[in-house]
Short mmCIF file of C-alpha atoms in Angstrom, two decimals:
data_model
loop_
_atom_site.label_atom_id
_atom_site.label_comp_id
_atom_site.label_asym_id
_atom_site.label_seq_id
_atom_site.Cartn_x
_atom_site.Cartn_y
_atom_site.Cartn_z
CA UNK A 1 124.57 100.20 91.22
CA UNK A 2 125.43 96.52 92.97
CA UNK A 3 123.69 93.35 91.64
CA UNK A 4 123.42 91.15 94.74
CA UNK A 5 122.41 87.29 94.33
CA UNK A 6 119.97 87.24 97.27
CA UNK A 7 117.66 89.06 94.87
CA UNK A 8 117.54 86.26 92.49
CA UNK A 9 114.72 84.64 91.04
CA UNK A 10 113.29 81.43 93.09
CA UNK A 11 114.52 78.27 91.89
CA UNK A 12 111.97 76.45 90.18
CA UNK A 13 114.10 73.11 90.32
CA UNK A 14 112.72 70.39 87.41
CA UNK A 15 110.21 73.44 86.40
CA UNK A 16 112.91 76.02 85.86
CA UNK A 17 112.56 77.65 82.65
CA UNK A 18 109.22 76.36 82.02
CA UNK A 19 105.63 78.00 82.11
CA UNK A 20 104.03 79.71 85.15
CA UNK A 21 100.98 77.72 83.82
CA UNK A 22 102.80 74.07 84.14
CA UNK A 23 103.73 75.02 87.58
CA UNK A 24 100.38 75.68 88.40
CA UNK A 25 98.85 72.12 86.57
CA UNK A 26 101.73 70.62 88.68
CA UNK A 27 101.04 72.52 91.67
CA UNK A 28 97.06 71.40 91.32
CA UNK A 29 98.34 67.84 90.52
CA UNK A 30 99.99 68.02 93.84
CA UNK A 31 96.77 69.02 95.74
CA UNK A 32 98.90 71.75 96.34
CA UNK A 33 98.06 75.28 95.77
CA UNK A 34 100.35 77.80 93.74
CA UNK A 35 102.04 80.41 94.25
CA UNK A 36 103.06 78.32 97.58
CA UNK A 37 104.14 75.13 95.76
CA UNK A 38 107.60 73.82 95.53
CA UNK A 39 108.69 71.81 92.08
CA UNK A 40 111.01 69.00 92.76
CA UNK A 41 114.57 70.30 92.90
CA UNK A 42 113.15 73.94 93.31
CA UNK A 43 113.55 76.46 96.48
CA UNK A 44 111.07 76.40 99.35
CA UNK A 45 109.09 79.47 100.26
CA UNK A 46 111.29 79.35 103.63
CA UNK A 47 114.78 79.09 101.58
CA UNK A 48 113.49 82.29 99.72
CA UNK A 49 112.75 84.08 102.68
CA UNK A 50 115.53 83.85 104.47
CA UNK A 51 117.62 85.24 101.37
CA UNK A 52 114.78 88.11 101.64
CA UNK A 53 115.45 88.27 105.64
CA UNK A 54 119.82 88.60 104.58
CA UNK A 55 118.88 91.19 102.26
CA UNK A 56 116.98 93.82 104.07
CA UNK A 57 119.19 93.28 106.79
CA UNK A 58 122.29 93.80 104.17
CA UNK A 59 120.77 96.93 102.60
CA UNK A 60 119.64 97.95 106.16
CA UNK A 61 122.94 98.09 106.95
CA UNK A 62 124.62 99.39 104.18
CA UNK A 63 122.13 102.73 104.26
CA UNK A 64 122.50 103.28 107.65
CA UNK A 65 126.07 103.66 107.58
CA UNK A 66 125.92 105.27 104.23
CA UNK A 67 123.28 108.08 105.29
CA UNK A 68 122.61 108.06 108.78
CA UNK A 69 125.02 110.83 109.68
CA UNK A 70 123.59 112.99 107.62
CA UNK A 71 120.20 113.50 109.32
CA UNK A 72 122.50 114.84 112.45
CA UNK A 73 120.29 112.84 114.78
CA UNK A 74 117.83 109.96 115.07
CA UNK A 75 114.51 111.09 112.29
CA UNK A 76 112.18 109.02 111.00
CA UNK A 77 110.02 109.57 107.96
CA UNK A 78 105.88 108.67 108.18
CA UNK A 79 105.48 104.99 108.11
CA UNK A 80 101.66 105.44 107.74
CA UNK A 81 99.76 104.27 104.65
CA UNK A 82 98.43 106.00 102.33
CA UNK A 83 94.69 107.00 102.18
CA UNK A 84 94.21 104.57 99.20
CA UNK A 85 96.61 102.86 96.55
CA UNK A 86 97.31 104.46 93.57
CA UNK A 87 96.36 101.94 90.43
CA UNK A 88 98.63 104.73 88.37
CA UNK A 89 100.52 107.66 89.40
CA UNK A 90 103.35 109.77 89.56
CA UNK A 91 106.99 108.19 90.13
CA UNK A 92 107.29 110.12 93.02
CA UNK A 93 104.34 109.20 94.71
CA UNK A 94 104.91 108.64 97.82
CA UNK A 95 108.24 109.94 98.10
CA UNK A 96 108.60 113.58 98.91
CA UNK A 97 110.66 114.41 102.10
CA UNK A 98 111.62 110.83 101.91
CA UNK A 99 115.47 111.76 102.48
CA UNK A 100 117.23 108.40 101.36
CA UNK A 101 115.59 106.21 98.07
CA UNK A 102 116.84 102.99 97.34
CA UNK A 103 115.87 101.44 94.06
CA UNK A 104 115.60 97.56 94.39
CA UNK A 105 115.16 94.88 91.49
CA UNK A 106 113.93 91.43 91.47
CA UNK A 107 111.47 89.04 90.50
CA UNK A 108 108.12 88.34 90.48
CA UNK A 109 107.66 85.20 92.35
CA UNK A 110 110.49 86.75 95.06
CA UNK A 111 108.35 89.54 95.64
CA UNK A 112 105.61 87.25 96.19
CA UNK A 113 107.54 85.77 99.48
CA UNK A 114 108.97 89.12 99.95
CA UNK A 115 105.68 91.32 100.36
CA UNK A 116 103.98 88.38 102.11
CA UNK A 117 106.70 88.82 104.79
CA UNK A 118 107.07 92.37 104.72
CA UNK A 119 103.47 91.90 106.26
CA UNK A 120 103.03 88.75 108.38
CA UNK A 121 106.24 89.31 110.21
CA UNK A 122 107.14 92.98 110.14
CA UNK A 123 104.00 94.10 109.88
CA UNK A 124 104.30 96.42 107.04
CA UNK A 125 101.48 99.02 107.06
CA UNK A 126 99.40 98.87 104.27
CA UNK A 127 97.02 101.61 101.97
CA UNK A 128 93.10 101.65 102.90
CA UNK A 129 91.59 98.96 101.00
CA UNK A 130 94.26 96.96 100.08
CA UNK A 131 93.52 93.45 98.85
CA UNK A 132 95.36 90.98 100.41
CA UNK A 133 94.91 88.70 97.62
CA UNK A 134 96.32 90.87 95.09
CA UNK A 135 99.05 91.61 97.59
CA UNK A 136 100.66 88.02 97.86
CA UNK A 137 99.59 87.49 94.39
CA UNK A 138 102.73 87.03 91.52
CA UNK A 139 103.41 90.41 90.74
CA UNK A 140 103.14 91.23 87.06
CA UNK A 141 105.96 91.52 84.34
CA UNK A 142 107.70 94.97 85.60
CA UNK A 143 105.17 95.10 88.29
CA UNK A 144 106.40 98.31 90.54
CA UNK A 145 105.80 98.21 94.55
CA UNK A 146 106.91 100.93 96.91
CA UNK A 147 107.44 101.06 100.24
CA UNK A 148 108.84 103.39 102.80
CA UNK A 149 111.00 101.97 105.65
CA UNK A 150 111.92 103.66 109.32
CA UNK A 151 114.95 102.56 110.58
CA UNK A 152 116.63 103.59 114.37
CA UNK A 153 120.00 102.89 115.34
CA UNK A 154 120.42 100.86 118.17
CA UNK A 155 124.38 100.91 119.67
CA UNK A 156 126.15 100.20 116.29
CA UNK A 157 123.14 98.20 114.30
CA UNK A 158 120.53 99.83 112.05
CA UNK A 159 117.21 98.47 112.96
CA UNK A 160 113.62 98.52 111.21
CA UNK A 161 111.18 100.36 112.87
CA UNK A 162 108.57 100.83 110.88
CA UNK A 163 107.31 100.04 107.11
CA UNK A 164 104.52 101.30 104.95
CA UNK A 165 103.23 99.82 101.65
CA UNK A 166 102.39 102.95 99.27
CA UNK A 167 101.13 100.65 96.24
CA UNK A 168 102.15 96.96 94.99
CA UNK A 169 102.23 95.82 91.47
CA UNK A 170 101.44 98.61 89.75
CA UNK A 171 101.86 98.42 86.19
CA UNK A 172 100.60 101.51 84.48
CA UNK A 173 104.15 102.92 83.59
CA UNK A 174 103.81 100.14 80.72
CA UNK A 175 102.12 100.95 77.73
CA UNK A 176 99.92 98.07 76.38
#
């Protein structure tokens, strides 16, 4: 296990510690809309993606040279989606024959900038009806996403080749 601080929650500057709801009546005060808007003092969307951006390349990295000499030569699992999303499931859906799983914590409003890049700029895949509202929405209190990434190795670098969205923000592994 390794806690990394590019996973941290976004700063929320003058708002930090506050309610999601006063961001938003700030946020709507602003003529801005939320979750896009930026307190005083608080992280930009941009900041937090580029700490997204270090990460994947970090872990990337990291799994390549951890793993990649065990598959003998250069395989790639499926990055296709899935027929549909799964509103509740299995824990391993998904995941079968996926050789290398990597279990990644962080916040809500991260994973709001996160996913939204994951699929503007690397053009993550994504399941048959998928809502792209709900996608870049705030992803609820232990909110669980999945996604399968390809990587190739190119001279001495791990690259991304390919990511698929199985499900975002599920929440059915929490009892209400």
């Amino acid at each position: 296990m390794a806690s990394d601080p590019l996973l941290n929650e976004i700063s929320f500057g003058i708002a930090e510690g506050g309610r999601v709801q006063d961001v938003k009546e700030m946020a709507k005060a602003a003529g801005q809309s939320f979750p896009g808007f930026t307190p005083p003092g608080g992280e930009t969307q941009e900041q937090v993606k580029e700490r997204v951006k270090e990460f994947m390349e970090k872990m990337l990295q990291q799994i390549g040279n951890e793993h990649w000499h065990l598959q003998g030569e250069d395989k790639a699992s499926s990055s296709d989606p899935p027929e549909s999303s799964p509103v509740e499931g299995n824990p391993d859906d998904g995941v079968r024959g996926v050789p290398v799983h990597a279990l990644v914590v962080s916040h809500g409003a991260y994973m709001c900038v996160a996913v939204r890049y994951f699929v503007e700029e690397l053009h993550c895949s994504l399941p048959q009806g998928s809502d792209k509202a709900h996608m870049f929405s705030l992803s609820p209190n232990t909110g669980l996403c999945r996604f399968i990434l390809t990587l190739r190795k190119e001279d001495d670098r791990f690259k991304l080749s390919g990511m698929c969205c199985l499900f975002i923000h599920r929440g059915d592994h929490v009892k209400q």
